[in-house]
Amino acid sequence: MRVAIVHDWLVTYAGAERVLAELIEMFPDADLFSVIDFLADEDRSRLGGKRATTTFIQSLPGAASRYRNYLPLMPLAIEQLDLSGYDLVISSSHAVAKGVLTGPDQLHVSYVHSPIRYAWDMQHQYLRESGLTRGMKSWLIRWLLHRMRVWDARTAAGVDRFVCNSAFIGRRVAKVYGRTSSVVYPPVDIDRFDMVEAKEDFYFTASRLVPYKQVGLIAEAFARMPDRKLVVVGDGPEAPKVRKVAGNNVQYLGYQPDAVLRDLMSRARAFVFAAEEDFGIIPVEAQACGTPVIAYGKGGSLETVIGEGDAATGVFFHEQSVDAICEAVERFERNRFSAAACRANSERFSARRFREEMAGVIDASLAERSVR
């Protein structure tokens, strides 16, 4: 059986690329395809050294750094990849990878991190955060996103089996594509983290400092609670907002290497997470350290954090506001959480479990096809 694995783009190594690495581990002889491939050598080694067959966008000016500017061309580009010689096509898609062309005798399994967020239900948020709510440029972007939605919905018919990274994304797939899906949670490298039972008297948050992560909101909330210490790690366009409220009890450290992040996460009283994520790997990593989570109760967090019962691993707040975060911290302080329970919950998301469940979905899909 010849296998092709298709990924949107290869520029950095993040959550989607961790999924890709496990798919390559499952199918080491598979051929890799992507819109572009500018991955650094260190990151490429995590993909078994594979280089992707790319599209014409690879050769366009500035593609390595400004590849998102070419999004309107990506549907055309992904359709030019010739996958006709493969029996099994696995796409890892949060943008256009699921749109590859396959024939009736090929099985296409698409692992969906999300339908294109900024084209569907998050379009208005994207336009606001990009300053594109008015003017001719705004209308041009809206028209392009409309065309992207039409293409994205149409190409869903070319997928034989959808697999989603959370039930939350499964509901999004059902709404925009009208399709059912299986849920296989993405792999988290639990073994990188040591469980620490003795916690220190500070709270911790870490993220790329971009608007939807709401790290500035967390910092504002803790500035209102001078008796609670918060440590913030991360960098990005929201950094000035965090620096502005940093003070005696809010310590902003900027970017820190992985070893520092893991150390802080393992010693923290709790990890605070205010984003609405499709899945959200970092709350799982915190729990792998035995650290409970104070999380926004929407999206993937509802599936990765246990908010009640004897095995609770954190508390939820249900509004992205300073008051809601403050109230959640006070609620957290009135409860006790077991480091062992946090660690046990995190192990539901191991890499081995991911491979086993994906193999099960693919084997079942192949069996169904052979019966037909």
Short mmCIF file of C-alpha atoms in Angstrom, two decimals:
data_model
loop_
_atom_site.label_atom_id
_atom_site.label_comp_id
_atom_site.label_asym_id
_atom_site.label_seq_id
_atom_site.Cartn_x
_atom_site.Cartn_y
_atom_site.Cartn_z
CA MET A 1 0.00 0.00 0.00
CA ARG A 2 1.43 3.34 -1.06
CA VAL A 3 0.75 6.14 1.43
CA ALA A 4 0.87 9.93 0.99
CA ILE A 5 0.72 12.39 3.88
CA VAL A 6 -0.34 15.96 3.09
CA HIS A 7 0.28 18.91 5.43
CA ASP A 8 -0.77 22.54 4.93
CA TRP A 9 2.65 24.20 5.21
CA LEU A 10 5.97 23.44 6.87
CA VAL A 11 7.49 26.55 8.42
CA THR A 12 7.63 25.97 12.18
CA TYR A 13 7.25 22.99 14.48
CA ALA A 14 4.11 23.42 16.59
CA GLY A 15 1.01 21.42 17.54
CA ALA A 16 -0.01 20.44 14.01
CA GLU A 17 3.53 19.32 13.25
CA ARG A 18 3.51 17.07 16.34
CA VAL A 19 0.54 15.28 14.80
CA LEU A 20 2.42 15.08 11.51
CA ALA A 21 5.47 13.59 13.26
CA GLU A 22 3.32 10.80 14.73
CA LEU A 23 1.70 10.08 11.35
CA ILE A 24 5.18 9.75 9.85
CA GLU A 25 6.14 7.46 12.75
CA MET A 26 3.15 5.29 11.83
CA PHE A 27 3.96 5.32 8.10
CA PRO A 28 7.75 5.84 7.80
CA ASP A 29 7.76 4.99 4.07
CA ALA A 30 5.03 7.49 3.22
CA ASP A 31 5.74 10.38 0.86
CA LEU A 32 5.20 13.87 2.28
CA PHE A 33 3.47 16.75 0.47
CA SER A 34 2.92 20.38 1.48
CA VAL A 35 2.12 23.79 -0.03
CA ILE A 36 5.59 24.99 1.06
CA ASP A 37 8.49 23.52 3.02
CA PHE A 38 10.93 25.87 4.74
CA LEU A 39 11.40 23.81 7.88
CA ALA A 40 14.66 24.22 9.81
CA ASP A 41 16.98 21.21 9.92
CA GLU A 42 16.47 20.70 13.67
CA ASP A 43 12.70 20.56 13.23
CA ARG A 44 12.97 18.39 10.13
CA SER A 45 14.83 15.76 12.16
CA ARG A 46 11.62 15.34 14.19
CA LEU A 47 9.89 14.37 10.94
CA GLY A 48 12.40 11.63 10.20
CA GLY A 49 14.35 13.99 7.94
CA LYS A 50 11.60 13.98 5.31
CA ARG A 51 11.34 16.77 2.77
CA ALA A 52 7.98 17.54 1.26
CA THR A 53 7.05 17.70 -2.37
CA THR A 54 5.79 21.28 -2.62
CA THR A 55 3.66 23.48 -4.89
CA PHE A 56 4.44 26.47 -7.10
CA ILE A 57 4.01 28.76 -4.06
CA GLN A 58 7.39 27.50 -2.81
CA SER A 59 9.07 29.59 -5.53
CA LEU A 60 7.05 32.78 -5.15
CA PRO A 61 8.73 35.90 -3.66
CA GLY A 62 8.81 35.98 0.13
CA ALA A 63 7.02 32.64 0.49
CA ALA A 64 9.16 31.60 3.46
CA SER A 65 8.06 34.49 5.68
CA ARG A 66 4.91 35.88 4.06
CA TYR A 67 3.30 32.64 2.96
CA ARG A 68 -0.10 33.63 4.44
CA ASN A 69 -0.29 36.40 1.83
CA TYR A 70 -0.62 33.63 -0.75
CA LEU A 71 -3.63 32.02 0.93
CA PRO A 72 -5.95 32.93 -2.00
CA LEU A 73 -3.67 30.84 -4.27
CA MET A 74 -3.43 27.86 -1.93
CA PRO A 75 -6.64 26.07 -3.06
CA LEU A 76 -5.31 26.10 -6.64
CA ALA A 77 -1.86 25.05 -5.45
CA ILE A 78 -2.98 22.10 -3.33
CA GLU A 79 -5.05 20.75 -6.22
CA GLN A 80 -1.96 20.58 -8.43
CA LEU A 81 -0.30 17.91 -6.25
CA ASP A 82 -0.48 14.62 -8.14
CA LEU A 83 -1.49 11.91 -5.66
CA SER A 84 -2.95 9.51 -8.22
CA GLY A 85 -0.36 6.81 -7.46
CA TYR A 86 -1.30 6.36 -3.79
CA ASP A 87 -3.74 3.95 -2.16
CA LEU A 88 -4.07 5.87 1.12
CA VAL A 89 -3.95 9.66 1.46
CA ILE A 90 -3.82 11.18 4.96
CA SER A 91 -4.22 14.94 5.18
CA SER A 92 -3.31 16.94 8.28
CA SER A 93 -5.39 20.05 7.75
CA HIS A 94 -6.21 23.36 9.38
CA ALA A 95 -6.35 25.24 6.07
CA VAL A 96 -6.20 23.63 2.62
CA ALA A 97 -4.57 20.18 2.90
CA LYS A 98 -7.90 18.36 2.90
CA GLY A 99 -8.59 19.80 -0.59
CA VAL A 100 -6.16 17.49 -2.43
CA LEU A 101 -7.68 15.63 -5.36
CA THR A 102 -8.23 11.88 -4.93
CA GLY A 103 -9.99 9.25 -7.00
CA PRO A 104 -12.77 6.74 -6.20
CA ASP A 105 -10.29 3.90 -5.57
CA GLN A 106 -8.23 5.91 -3.08
CA LEU A 107 -8.97 6.27 0.62
CA HIS A 108 -8.65 9.84 1.92
CA VAL A 109 -8.58 10.19 5.72
CA SER A 110 -8.41 13.82 6.85
CA TYR A 111 -7.21 14.72 10.36
CA VAL A 112 -8.77 18.14 10.89
CA HIS A 113 -7.22 20.51 13.42
CA SER A 114 -10.02 22.89 12.46
CA PRO A 115 -11.89 24.05 9.38
CA ILE A 116 -10.28 27.32 8.28
CA ARG A 117 -10.97 29.39 11.41
CA TYR A 118 -10.70 32.86 9.90
CA ALA A 119 -12.98 31.91 6.99
CA TRP A 120 -15.82 30.43 9.04
CA ASP A 121 -17.16 31.33 12.51
CA MET A 122 -14.08 33.33 13.53
CA GLN A 123 -14.12 35.61 10.45
CA HIS A 124 -15.48 38.65 12.30
CA GLN A 125 -12.97 38.27 15.14
CA TYR A 126 -10.15 37.99 12.58
CA LEU A 127 -11.30 41.15 10.78
CA ARG A 128 -11.54 43.10 14.05
CA GLU A 129 -8.11 42.00 15.30
CA SER A 130 -6.56 42.78 11.89
CA GLY A 131 -8.14 46.24 11.70
CA LEU A 132 -10.07 45.23 8.60
CA THR A 133 -13.65 46.11 9.52
CA ARG A 134 -14.02 48.98 7.02
CA GLY A 135 -12.86 50.17 3.64
CA MET A 136 -12.06 48.62 0.26
CA LYS A 137 -9.40 46.31 1.67
CA SER A 138 -11.94 44.94 4.15
CA TRP A 139 -14.40 44.17 1.36
CA LEU A 140 -11.68 42.52 -0.73
CA ILE A 141 -10.71 40.29 2.21
CA ARG A 142 -14.37 39.45 2.86
CA TRP A 143 -14.83 38.43 -0.78
CA LEU A 144 -11.70 36.27 -0.70
CA LEU A 145 -12.85 34.58 2.51
CA HIS A 146 -16.25 33.97 0.90
CA ARG A 147 -14.55 32.26 -2.04
CA MET A 148 -12.45 30.25 0.44
CA ARG A 149 -15.61 29.06 2.23
CA VAL A 150 -17.19 27.95 -1.04
CA TRP A 151 -14.06 25.97 -1.96
CA ASP A 152 -13.64 24.55 1.53
CA ALA A 153 -17.23 23.29 1.71
CA ARG A 154 -17.08 21.81 -1.79
CA THR A 155 -13.86 19.87 -1.20
CA ALA A 156 -15.26 18.18 1.92
CA ALA A 157 -16.90 15.71 -0.48
CA GLY A 158 -13.43 14.45 -1.43
CA VAL A 159 -12.75 13.18 2.11
CA ASP A 160 -13.79 9.62 2.92
CA ARG A 161 -13.27 9.83 6.68
CA PHE A 162 -12.93 12.87 8.92
CA VAL A 163 -10.96 12.64 12.16
CA CYS A 164 -11.00 15.64 14.50
CA ASN A 165 -8.68 16.72 17.30
CA SER A 166 -11.59 17.30 19.72
CA ALA A 167 -15.35 16.92 19.96
CA PHE A 168 -15.49 20.73 19.80
CA ILE A 169 -13.93 20.64 16.31
CA GLY A 170 -16.16 17.69 15.45
CA ARG A 171 -19.16 19.96 15.99
CA ARG A 172 -17.58 22.61 13.78
CA VAL A 173 -16.99 19.98 11.06
CA ALA A 174 -20.63 18.86 11.34
CA LYS A 175 -21.84 22.44 10.97
CA VAL A 176 -19.66 23.59 8.05
CA TYR A 177 -19.22 20.32 6.14
CA GLY A 178 -22.35 18.42 7.17
CA ARG A 179 -20.22 15.37 8.02
CA THR A 180 -19.76 13.11 11.02
CA SER A 181 -16.25 12.50 12.34
CA SER A 182 -14.19 10.45 14.76
CA VAL A 183 -12.31 12.14 17.61
CA VAL A 184 -8.64 11.30 18.16
CA TYR A 185 -6.98 13.73 20.54
CA PRO A 186 -3.58 15.01 19.36
CA PRO A 187 -0.39 13.59 20.89
CA VAL A 188 1.19 15.31 23.89
CA ASP A 189 4.73 14.34 24.89
CA ILE A 190 3.85 13.56 28.50
CA ASP A 191 7.26 11.99 29.19
CA ARG A 192 8.98 15.39 28.84
CA PHE A 193 7.40 16.49 32.12
CA ASP A 194 8.07 15.35 35.67
CA MET A 195 5.22 15.36 38.17
CA VAL A 196 6.00 17.65 41.12
CA GLU A 197 3.72 17.42 44.17
CA ALA A 198 5.14 20.31 46.21
CA LYS A 199 3.83 23.54 44.70
CA GLU A 200 5.01 27.08 45.36
CA ASP A 201 2.92 30.17 45.98
CA PHE A 202 2.62 31.58 42.46
CA TYR A 203 0.35 31.16 39.44
CA PHE A 204 1.71 30.71 35.94
CA THR A 205 0.70 31.34 32.35
CA ALA A 206 2.64 30.94 29.11
CA SER A 207 1.68 31.54 25.50
CA ARG A 208 2.34 33.39 22.30
CA LEU A 209 1.19 36.90 23.19
CA VAL A 210 -1.46 37.36 20.52
CA PRO A 211 -4.94 38.80 21.14
CA TYR A 212 -7.04 35.64 21.23
CA LYS A 213 -4.79 34.06 23.88
CA GLN A 214 -6.04 36.73 26.33
CA VAL A 215 -2.81 36.79 28.36
CA GLY A 216 -3.21 40.53 28.91
CA LEU A 217 -6.61 39.83 30.47
CA ILE A 218 -5.03 37.32 32.87
CA ALA A 219 -2.38 39.90 33.86
CA GLU A 220 -5.07 42.53 34.45
CA ALA A 221 -7.00 40.13 36.68
CA PHE A 222 -3.97 39.39 38.85
CA ALA A 223 -3.13 43.09 39.08
CA ARG A 224 -6.51 43.33 40.85
CA MET A 225 -5.39 40.63 43.31
CA PRO A 226 -2.16 42.01 44.85
CA ASP A 227 -1.94 39.07 47.27
CA ARG A 228 -1.70 36.57 44.38
CA LYS A 229 1.53 36.31 42.37
CA LEU A 230 1.48 35.64 38.62
CA VAL A 231 4.46 34.73 36.40
CA VAL A 232 4.01 35.27 32.64
CA VAL A 233 6.19 33.72 29.92
CA GLY A 234 5.86 34.49 26.22
CA ASP A 235 6.40 37.10 23.54
CA GLY A 236 4.37 38.69 20.78
CA PRO A 237 2.33 41.77 19.84
CA GLU A 238 0.44 41.79 23.17
CA ALA A 239 3.67 42.07 25.20
CA PRO A 240 3.28 45.86 25.77
CA LYS A 241 -0.16 45.25 27.29
CA VAL A 242 1.32 42.70 29.71
CA ARG A 243 4.27 44.96 30.59
CA LYS A 244 1.88 47.82 31.31
CA VAL A 245 0.15 45.94 34.13
CA ALA A 246 3.24 44.10 35.40
CA GLY A 247 4.13 45.13 38.90
CA ASN A 248 4.88 43.78 42.34
CA ASN A 249 2.73 40.69 41.91
CA VAL A 250 2.77 40.24 38.08
CA GLN A 251 6.19 39.20 36.82
CA TYR A 252 6.70 39.23 33.04
CA LEU A 253 9.71 37.18 31.89
CA GLY A 254 9.28 37.43 28.11
CA TYR A 255 10.43 34.51 25.99
CA GLN A 256 12.09 31.70 27.94
CA PRO A 257 13.67 28.42 26.80
CA ASP A 258 11.76 25.18 27.19
CA ALA A 259 13.65 24.07 30.31
CA VAL A 260 12.65 27.25 32.17
CA LEU A 261 9.04 26.93 31.06
CA ARG A 262 8.86 23.33 32.29
CA ASP A 263 10.44 24.25 35.62
CA LEU A 264 7.99 27.09 36.26
CA MET A 265 5.04 24.99 35.16
CA SER A 266 5.97 22.16 37.52
CA ARG A 267 6.35 24.46 40.55
CA ALA A 268 3.31 26.68 39.98
CA ARG A 269 0.23 26.55 42.20
CA ALA A 270 -1.91 26.51 39.03
CA PHE A 271 -1.67 27.20 35.31
CA VAL A 272 -4.07 29.92 34.06
CA PHE A 273 -5.47 29.58 30.53
CA ALA A 274 -7.95 32.09 29.05
CA ALA A 275 -8.04 31.21 25.34
CA GLU A 276 -10.75 29.43 23.39
CA GLU A 277 -8.69 26.71 21.72
CA ASP A 278 -9.60 23.89 19.38
CA PHE A 279 -7.73 21.52 21.71
CA GLY A 280 -4.99 23.31 23.66
CA ILE A 281 -1.83 21.33 24.34
CA ILE A 282 -0.31 23.46 27.11
CA PRO A 283 -3.04 22.80 29.73
CA VAL A 284 -2.37 19.08 29.22
CA GLU A 285 1.37 19.69 29.67
CA ALA A 286 0.65 21.54 32.91
CA GLN A 287 -1.36 18.59 34.19
CA ALA A 288 1.50 16.27 33.22
CA CYS A 289 3.55 18.27 35.76
CA GLY A 290 0.88 17.62 38.38
CA THR A 291 -0.24 21.26 38.11
CA PRO A 292 -4.00 22.00 38.08
CA VAL A 293 -5.50 24.42 35.56
CA ILE A 294 -7.77 27.46 35.81
CA ALA A 295 -9.28 27.53 32.32
CA TYR A 296 -11.80 29.34 30.16
CA GLY A 297 -14.69 26.90 29.95
CA LYS A 298 -15.13 26.79 26.21
CA GLY A 299 -13.54 24.82 23.37
CA GLY A 300 -11.01 22.07 23.92
CA SER A 301 -10.38 22.88 27.60
CA LEU A 302 -13.71 21.30 28.47
CA GLU A 303 -12.31 18.01 27.15
CA THR A 304 -8.82 18.20 28.68
CA VAL A 305 -9.52 19.58 32.16
CA ILE A 306 -11.77 17.84 34.71
CA GLY A 307 -13.71 20.56 36.51
CA GLU A 308 -15.54 18.64 39.22
CA GLY A 309 -15.53 15.49 41.33
CA ASP A 310 -12.88 13.68 43.33
CA ALA A 311 -10.57 13.52 40.29
CA ALA A 312 -10.94 17.22 39.42
CA THR A 313 -7.87 18.77 37.79
CA GLY A 314 -8.94 22.41 37.78
CA VAL A 315 -11.74 24.97 37.67
CA PHE A 316 -13.45 26.80 34.81
CA PHE A 317 -14.55 30.39 34.30
CA HIS A 318 -17.21 30.99 31.66
CA GLU A 319 -16.57 34.58 30.58
CA GLN A 320 -13.38 36.16 29.26
CA SER A 321 -13.37 38.98 31.79
CA VAL A 322 -11.26 40.21 34.70
CA ASP A 323 -14.08 39.56 37.18
CA ALA A 324 -14.60 35.98 35.98
CA ILE A 325 -10.89 35.16 36.29
CA CYS A 326 -10.70 36.68 39.78
CA GLU A 327 -13.73 34.69 40.89
CA ALA A 328 -12.25 31.47 39.46
CA VAL A 329 -8.98 32.03 41.35
CA GLU A 330 -10.91 32.49 44.59
CA ARG A 331 -12.86 29.30 43.89
CA PHE A 332 -9.61 27.49 43.14
CA GLU A 333 -8.18 28.60 46.49
CA ARG A 334 -11.10 26.99 48.31
CA ASN A 335 -10.40 23.56 46.84
CA ARG A 336 -7.60 21.01 46.93
CA PHE A 337 -6.26 19.25 43.84
CA SER A 338 -4.19 16.10 43.57
CA ALA A 339 -0.99 16.22 41.51
CA ALA A 340 -1.44 12.49 40.84
CA ALA A 341 -4.95 13.07 39.47
CA CYS A 342 -3.61 15.80 37.17
CA ARG A 343 -0.88 13.51 35.88
CA ALA A 344 -3.29 10.61 35.38
CA ASN A 345 -5.64 12.81 33.36
CA SER A 346 -2.80 14.03 31.13
CA GLU A 347 -1.90 10.47 30.20
CA ARG A 348 -5.16 10.20 28.25
CA PHE A 349 -3.39 12.29 25.59
CA SER A 350 -0.13 10.37 25.13
CA ALA A 351 1.58 9.86 21.77
CA ARG A 352 1.19 6.08 22.00
CA ARG A 353 -2.56 6.45 22.51
CA PHE A 354 -2.73 8.74 19.45
CA ARG A 355 -0.99 6.18 17.24
CA GLU A 356 -3.21 3.34 18.46
CA GLU A 357 -6.44 5.27 17.92
CA MET A 358 -5.41 6.62 14.50
CA ALA A 359 -4.39 3.13 13.42
CA GLY A 360 -7.80 1.87 14.53
CA VAL A 361 -9.63 4.53 12.52
CA ILE A 362 -7.54 3.91 9.39
CA ASP A 363 -7.85 0.12 9.64
CA ALA A 364 -11.63 0.38 10.06
CA SER A 365 -11.84 2.73 7.06
CA LEU A 366 -9.78 0.36 4.91
CA ALA A 367 -11.97 -2.56 6.00
CA GLU A 368 -15.16 -0.67 5.13
CA ARG A 369 -13.77 0.15 1.70
CA SER A 370 -12.80 -3.46 0.98
CA VAL A 371 -16.35 -4.62 1.86
CA ARG A 372 -17.79 -2.17 -0.66
#
